[in-house]
mmCIF file of C-alpha atoms in Angstrom:
data_model
loop_
_atom_site.group_PDB
_atom_site.id
_atom_site.type_symbol
_atom_site.label_atom_id
_atom_site.label_comp_id
_atom_site.label_asym_id
_atom_site.label_seq_id
_atom_site.Cartn_x
_atom_site.Cartn_y
_atom_site.Cartn_z
ATOM 1 C CA UNK X 18 -14.161 -10.085 -0.182
ATOM 2 C CA UNK X 19 -12.199 -9.910 3.031
ATOM 3 C CA UNK X 20 -13.001 -7.120 5.472
ATOM 4 C CA UNK X 21 -10.334 -5.247 7.429
ATOM 5 C CA UNK X 22 -11.112 -3.028 10.405
ATOM 6 C CA UNK X 23 -8.586 -0.888 12.209
ATOM 7 C CA UNK X 24 -8.956 0.807 15.549
ATOM 8 C CA UNK X 25 -8.784 3.415 16.813
ATOM 9 C CA UNK X 26 -9.267 5.689 13.782
ATOM 10 C CA UNK X 27 -7.445 8.529 15.525
ATOM 11 C CA UNK X 28 -4.945 8.561 18.356
ATOM 12 C CA UNK X 29 -3.226 11.503 20.012
ATOM 13 C CA UNK X 30 -0.288 10.885 22.343
ATOM 14 C CA UNK X 31 2.299 12.775 24.269
ATOM 15 C CA UNK X 32 5.885 12.023 23.379
ATOM 16 C CA UNK X 33 7.131 9.058 25.362
ATOM 17 C CA UNK X 34 3.782 7.310 25.670
ATOM 18 C CA UNK X 35 3.045 3.775 24.517
ATOM 19 C CA UNK X 36 0.204 2.750 22.211
ATOM 20 C CA UNK X 37 -1.494 -0.276 20.699
ATOM 21 C CA UNK X 38 -3.142 -0.307 17.292
ATOM 22 C CA UNK X 39 -5.498 -3.096 16.320
ATOM 23 C CA UNK X 40 -6.391 -4.757 13.017
ATOM 24 C CA UNK X 41 -9.282 -7.223 12.725
ATOM 25 C CA UNK X 42 -9.869 -9.237 9.563
ATOM 26 C CA UNK X 43 -12.734 -11.422 8.468
ATOM 27 C CA UNK X 44 -11.069 -14.438 6.835
ATOM 28 C CA UNK X 45 -7.921 -16.557 6.720
ATOM 29 C CA UNK X 46 -4.887 -14.718 5.340
ATOM 30 C CA UNK X 47 -1.523 -15.559 3.821
ATOM 31 C CA UNK X 48 -0.202 -12.032 4.120
ATOM 32 C CA UNK X 49 -0.564 -9.328 6.724
ATOM 33 C CA UNK X 50 1.524 -6.202 6.554
ATOM 34 C CA UNK X 51 1.729 -3.086 8.699
ATOM 35 C CA UNK X 52 2.739 0.183 7.062
ATOM 36 C CA UNK X 53 3.460 3.723 8.138
ATOM 37 C CA UNK X 54 2.498 6.337 5.579
ATOM 38 C CA UNK X 55 4.641 9.420 5.983
ATOM 39 C CA UNK X 56 3.449 12.982 5.239
ATOM 40 C CA UNK X 57 4.743 12.698 1.658
ATOM 41 C CA UNK X 58 2.640 9.615 0.987
ATOM 42 C CA UNK X 59 5.366 6.999 1.039
ATOM 43 C CA UNK X 60 4.297 3.681 2.535
ATOM 44 C CA UNK X 61 7.036 2.317 4.744
ATOM 45 C CA UNK X 62 7.007 -1.406 5.458
ATOM 46 C CA UNK X 63 6.962 -1.997 9.196
ATOM 47 C CA UNK X 64 6.180 -5.690 9.459
ATOM 48 C CA UNK X 65 5.312 -8.640 7.286
ATOM 49 C CA UNK X 66 3.511 -10.752 9.858
ATOM 50 C CA UNK X 67 0.820 -13.218 8.745
ATOM 51 C CA UNK X 68 1.304 -14.959 12.103
ATOM 52 C CA UNK X 69 3.458 -14.791 15.199
ATOM 53 C CA UNK X 70 5.341 -11.961 16.864
ATOM 54 C CA UNK X 71 8.105 -9.692 15.607
ATOM 55 C CA UNK X 72 9.999 -6.772 17.073
ATOM 56 C CA UNK X 73 11.973 -3.994 15.481
ATOM 57 C CA UNK X 74 13.321 -1.419 17.880
ATOM 58 C CA UNK X 75 10.470 0.437 19.568
ATOM 59 C CA UNK X 76 7.906 -1.301 17.405
ATOM 60 C CA UNK X 77 6.540 -4.789 17.730
ATOM 61 C CA UNK X 78 3.634 -6.678 16.212
ATOM 62 C CA UNK X 79 1.641 -9.770 16.986
ATOM 63 C CA UNK X 80 -0.779 -11.606 14.721
ATOM 64 C CA UNK X 81 -3.116 -14.257 16.089
ATOM 65 C CA UNK X 82 -4.263 -15.796 12.829
ATOM 66 C CA UNK X 83 -6.737 -18.214 14.445
ATOM 67 C CA UNK X 84 -8.555 -15.288 16.064
ATOM 68 C CA UNK X 85 -8.145 -13.020 13.037
ATOM 69 C CA UNK X 86 -6.486 -10.008 14.542
ATOM 70 C CA UNK X 87 -3.144 -8.279 14.665
ATOM 71 C CA UNK X 88 -1.721 -5.709 17.066
ATOM 72 C CA UNK X 89 0.966 -3.108 16.486
ATOM 73 C CA UNK X 90 2.734 -1.798 19.581
ATOM 74 C CA UNK X 91 4.597 1.476 19.626
ATOM 75 C CA UNK X 92 6.652 2.174 22.730
ATOM 76 C CA UNK X 93 8.221 5.450 23.844
ATOM 77 C CA UNK X 94 6.567 7.282 20.969
ATOM 78 C CA UNK X 95 8.371 10.122 19.206
ATOM 79 C CA UNK X 96 7.023 13.006 17.137
ATOM 80 C CA UNK X 97 8.452 11.326 14.047
ATOM 81 C CA UNK X 98 6.064 8.414 14.628
ATOM 82 C CA UNK X 99 3.179 10.663 13.582
ATOM 83 C CA UNK X 100 1.327 9.684 10.447
ATOM 84 C CA UNK X 101 -1.139 7.079 9.274
ATOM 85 C CA UNK X 102 -0.661 3.416 10.109
ATOM 86 C CA UNK X 103 -2.243 0.912 7.759
ATOM 87 C CA UNK X 104 -2.869 -2.758 8.125
ATOM 88 C CA UNK X 105 -3.302 -4.730 4.880
ATOM 89 C CA UNK X 106 -4.125 -8.384 4.347
ATOM 90 C CA UNK X 107 -4.319 -10.870 1.498
ATOM 91 C CA UNK X 108 -6.708 -13.809 1.547
ATOM 92 C CA UNK X 109 -5.232 -17.292 1.571
ATOM 93 C CA UNK X 110 -6.336 -17.855 -2.009
ATOM 94 C CA UNK X 111 -4.563 -14.841 -3.507
ATOM 95 C CA UNK X 112 -2.033 -12.043 -3.317
ATOM 96 C CA UNK X 113 -4.221 -8.958 -3.583
ATOM 97 C CA UNK X 114 -3.901 -6.722 -0.536
ATOM 98 C CA UNK X 115 -6.964 -5.215 1.114
ATOM 99 C CA UNK X 116 -6.228 -2.196 3.272
ATOM 100 C CA UNK X 117 -7.916 -1.084 6.434
ATOM 101 C CA UNK X 118 -8.976 2.540 6.839
ATOM 102 C CA UNK X 119 -5.902 3.344 8.877
ATOM 103 C CA UNK X 120 -5.112 4.880 12.260
ATOM 104 C CA UNK X 121 -4.072 8.523 12.243
ATOM 105 C CA UNK X 122 -1.438 8.892 14.960
ATOM 106 C CA UNK X 123 -0.368 12.280 16.260
ATOM 107 C CA UNK X 124 2.485 12.461 18.746
ATOM 108 C CA UNK X 125 2.816 15.834 20.441
ATOM 109 C CA UNK X 126 6.085 17.082 21.944
ATOM 110 C CA UNK F 3 16.973 -3.884 -0.610
ATOM 111 C CA UNK F 4 13.457 -4.200 -2.079
ATOM 112 C CA UNK F 5 13.219 -0.654 -3.407
ATOM 113 C CA UNK F 6 10.444 0.443 -5.737
ATOM 114 C CA UNK F 7 10.557 3.716 -7.635
ATOM 115 C CA UNK F 8 7.879 5.668 -9.447
ATOM 116 C CA UNK F 9 8.153 8.375 -12.056
ATOM 117 C CA UNK F 10 7.018 11.079 -12.191
ATOM 118 C CA UNK F 11 6.370 11.971 -8.572
ATOM 119 C CA UNK F 12 3.998 14.738 -9.545
ATOM 120 C CA UNK F 13 2.251 15.646 -12.785
ATOM 121 C CA UNK F 14 -0.179 18.360 -13.781
ATOM 122 C CA UNK F 15 -1.926 18.014 -17.109
ATOM 123 C CA UNK F 16 -4.812 19.440 -19.093
ATOM 124 C CA UNK F 17 -8.096 17.622 -19.422
ATOM 125 C CA UNK F 18 -8.086 15.245 -22.384
ATOM 126 C CA UNK F 19 -4.404 14.404 -22.355
ATOM 127 C CA UNK F 20 -2.864 11.044 -21.467
ATOM 128 C CA UNK F 21 -0.387 10.524 -18.662
ATOM 129 C CA UNK F 22 2.033 7.610 -18.221
ATOM 130 C CA UNK F 23 3.337 6.590 -14.809
ATOM 131 C CA UNK F 24 6.279 4.208 -14.472
ATOM 132 C CA UNK F 25 6.864 1.773 -11.623
ATOM 133 C CA UNK F 26 10.225 0.051 -11.318
ATOM 134 C CA UNK F 27 11.583 -2.525 -8.916
ATOM 135 C CA UNK F 28 15.199 -1.401 -8.560
ATOM 136 C CA UNK F 29 16.947 -4.300 -6.898
ATOM 137 C CA UNK F 30 14.660 -7.288 -7.371
ATOM 138 C CA UNK F 31 12.473 -8.928 -9.960
ATOM 139 C CA UNK F 32 8.715 -8.750 -9.767
ATOM 140 C CA UNK F 33 6.463 -10.902 -11.892
ATOM 141 C CA UNK F 34 3.517 -9.244 -10.167
ATOM 142 C CA UNK F 35 2.998 -5.557 -9.551
ATOM 143 C CA UNK F 36 -0.075 -3.781 -8.276
ATOM 144 C CA UNK F 37 -1.586 -0.340 -8.858
ATOM 145 C CA UNK F 38 -3.521 1.503 -6.145
ATOM 146 C CA UNK F 39 -5.350 4.773 -5.942
ATOM 147 C CA UNK F 40 -5.672 6.906 -2.844
ATOM 148 C CA UNK F 41 -7.938 9.890 -2.283
ATOM 149 C CA UNK F 42 -7.154 12.498 0.390
ATOM 150 C CA UNK F 43 -7.630 11.216 3.931
ATOM 151 C CA UNK F 44 -8.688 7.831 2.568
ATOM 152 C CA UNK F 45 -7.230 4.363 2.368
ATOM 153 C CA UNK F 46 -5.618 2.696 -0.625
ATOM 154 C CA UNK F 47 -7.859 0.976 -3.135
ATOM 155 C CA UNK F 48 -6.488 -1.664 -5.475
ATOM 156 C CA UNK F 49 -7.082 -0.821 -9.127
ATOM 157 C CA UNK F 50 -5.398 -3.691 -10.926
ATOM 158 C CA UNK F 51 -2.872 -6.488 -10.741
ATOM 159 C CA UNK F 52 -0.133 -6.334 -13.339
ATOM 160 C CA UNK F 53 1.460 -9.599 -14.452
ATOM 161 C CA UNK F 54 4.660 -9.704 -16.485
ATOM 162 C CA UNK F 55 3.992 -10.863 -20.013
ATOM 163 C CA UNK F 56 0.218 -11.056 -19.693
ATOM 164 C CA UNK F 57 -2.844 -8.847 -19.454
ATOM 165 C CA UNK F 58 -3.584 -7.014 -16.254
ATOM 166 C CA UNK F 59 -6.446 -8.028 -13.996
ATOM 167 C CA UNK F 60 -8.687 -5.100 -13.116
ATOM 168 C CA UNK F 61 -10.794 -4.698 -9.997
ATOM 169 C CA UNK F 62 -14.513 -4.308 -10.330
ATOM 170 C CA UNK F 63 -15.479 -0.809 -11.364
ATOM 171 C CA UNK F 64 -12.083 0.120 -12.818
ATOM 172 C CA UNK F 65 -12.211 0.955 -16.527
ATOM 173 C CA UNK F 66 -9.501 -0.989 -18.302
ATOM 174 C CA UNK F 67 -9.679 1.257 -21.379
ATOM 175 C CA UNK F 68 -9.189 4.268 -19.147
ATOM 176 C CA UNK F 69 -6.314 2.905 -17.118
ATOM 177 C CA UNK F 70 -3.966 1.015 -19.436
ATOM 178 C CA UNK F 71 -1.417 -1.203 -17.725
ATOM 179 C CA UNK F 72 1.643 -2.740 -19.338
ATOM 180 C CA UNK F 73 4.123 -5.010 -17.557
ATOM 181 C CA UNK F 74 6.786 -5.425 -20.194
ATOM 182 C CA UNK F 75 9.630 -6.703 -18.042
ATOM 183 C CA UNK F 76 10.347 -8.168 -14.625
ATOM 184 C CA UNK F 77 11.249 -4.728 -13.294
ATOM 185 C CA UNK F 78 8.857 -2.317 -15.016
ATOM 186 C CA UNK F 79 5.118 -1.760 -15.056
ATOM 187 C CA UNK F 80 3.417 1.307 -16.505
ATOM 188 C CA UNK F 81 0.016 2.836 -15.889
ATOM 189 C CA UNK F 82 -1.379 5.163 -18.553
ATOM 190 C CA UNK F 83 -4.347 7.323 -17.676
ATOM 191 C CA UNK F 84 -5.967 7.984 -21.045
ATOM 192 C CA UNK F 85 -7.982 11.108 -21.824
ATOM 193 C CA UNK F 86 -7.609 12.292 -18.267
ATOM 194 C CA UNK F 87 -10.356 14.332 -16.612
ATOM 195 C CA UNK F 88 -10.414 16.240 -13.325
ATOM 196 C CA UNK F 89 -12.082 13.306 -11.554
ATOM 197 C CA UNK F 90 -8.977 11.225 -12.332
ATOM 198 C CA UNK F 91 -6.946 13.519 -10.099
ATOM 199 C CA UNK F 92 -5.587 11.366 -7.308
ATOM 200 C CA UNK F 93 -2.511 9.808 -5.704
ATOM 201 C CA UNK F 94 -1.463 6.686 -7.592
ATOM 202 C CA UNK F 95 0.787 4.159 -5.867
ATOM 203 C CA UNK F 96 2.354 0.996 -7.211
ATOM 204 C CA UNK F 97 3.706 -1.997 -5.370
ATOM 205 C CA UNK F 98 5.779 -5.008 -6.312
ATOM 206 C CA UNK F 99 5.777 -8.480 -4.911
ATOM 207 C CA UNK F 100 9.285 -9.633 -4.061
ATOM 208 C CA UNK F 101 10.654 -12.488 -6.115
ATOM 209 C CA UNK F 102 14.081 -14.089 -5.672
ATOM 210 C CA UNK F 103 15.591 -17.214 -7.182
ATOM 211 C CA UNK F 104 12.364 -18.019 -8.956
ATOM 212 C CA UNK F 105 10.272 -17.895 -5.786
ATOM 213 C CA UNK F 106 7.629 -15.253 -5.261
ATOM 214 C CA UNK F 107 7.153 -14.063 -1.728
ATOM 215 C CA UNK F 108 3.963 -12.511 -0.457
ATOM 216 C CA UNK F 109 5.440 -9.318 0.951
ATOM 217 C CA UNK F 110 4.776 -6.232 -1.140
ATOM 218 C CA UNK F 111 6.950 -3.133 -1.378
ATOM 219 C CA UNK F 112 5.523 0.201 -2.386
ATOM 220 C CA UNK F 113 6.677 3.039 -4.568
ATOM 221 C CA UNK F 114 6.611 6.659 -3.353
ATOM 222 C CA UNK F 115 3.478 7.471 -5.347
ATOM 223 C CA UNK F 116 2.540 9.851 -8.152
ATOM 224 C CA UNK F 117 0.279 12.800 -7.522
ATOM 225 C CA UNK F 118 -1.815 13.504 -10.617
ATOM 226 C CA UNK F 119 -3.702 16.756 -11.024
ATOM 227 C CA UNK F 120 -5.905 17.176 -14.085
ATOM 228 C CA UNK F 121 -6.968 20.748 -14.822
#
């Protein structure tokens, strides 16, 4: 099956800093989603981005499907951005999502 | 829009009992729902794909007689953990694939999860 690798596994920032999270995948995809899992376990949809670039406030994402990677940018980070960020992909042939191991982000005041 | 609910949010049960978890898409129809399991500090692992009106498709290594899935309507899927044991304790999360006007989109929306503790 498809492999998904996220980096870095852990990231500690000071409030106000910018960061880039990376997601590499091993095959063609028809779905790529970025999620933020809050401390209560809820997965919050950040982006549905199988290709191209999107922006939503302080967050933006870019997926280069031909090179099989996606980047999530967080600007002017806030303490409320803390949590685990997951990338998940579905192979072109199906709809099943495969999750990466996540990036644990800690933003300190 | 695209809200998914789960019930209960937390359940504690004795070993040997069965537990049913409900997953509902509140404001959209979903012919396909998914069930995941997450252990502490770990990623989500897909357990099964639930299709409305047909049998679920289980991932390799998941016992279908242990984890019974029913997708009786376009807005409800249930997961029943039968004869639960302490090793079944975990965080169970469902998702639903958005469908509007007869078209299924690829984006999935997730429920808030159910934390199961088996004593």
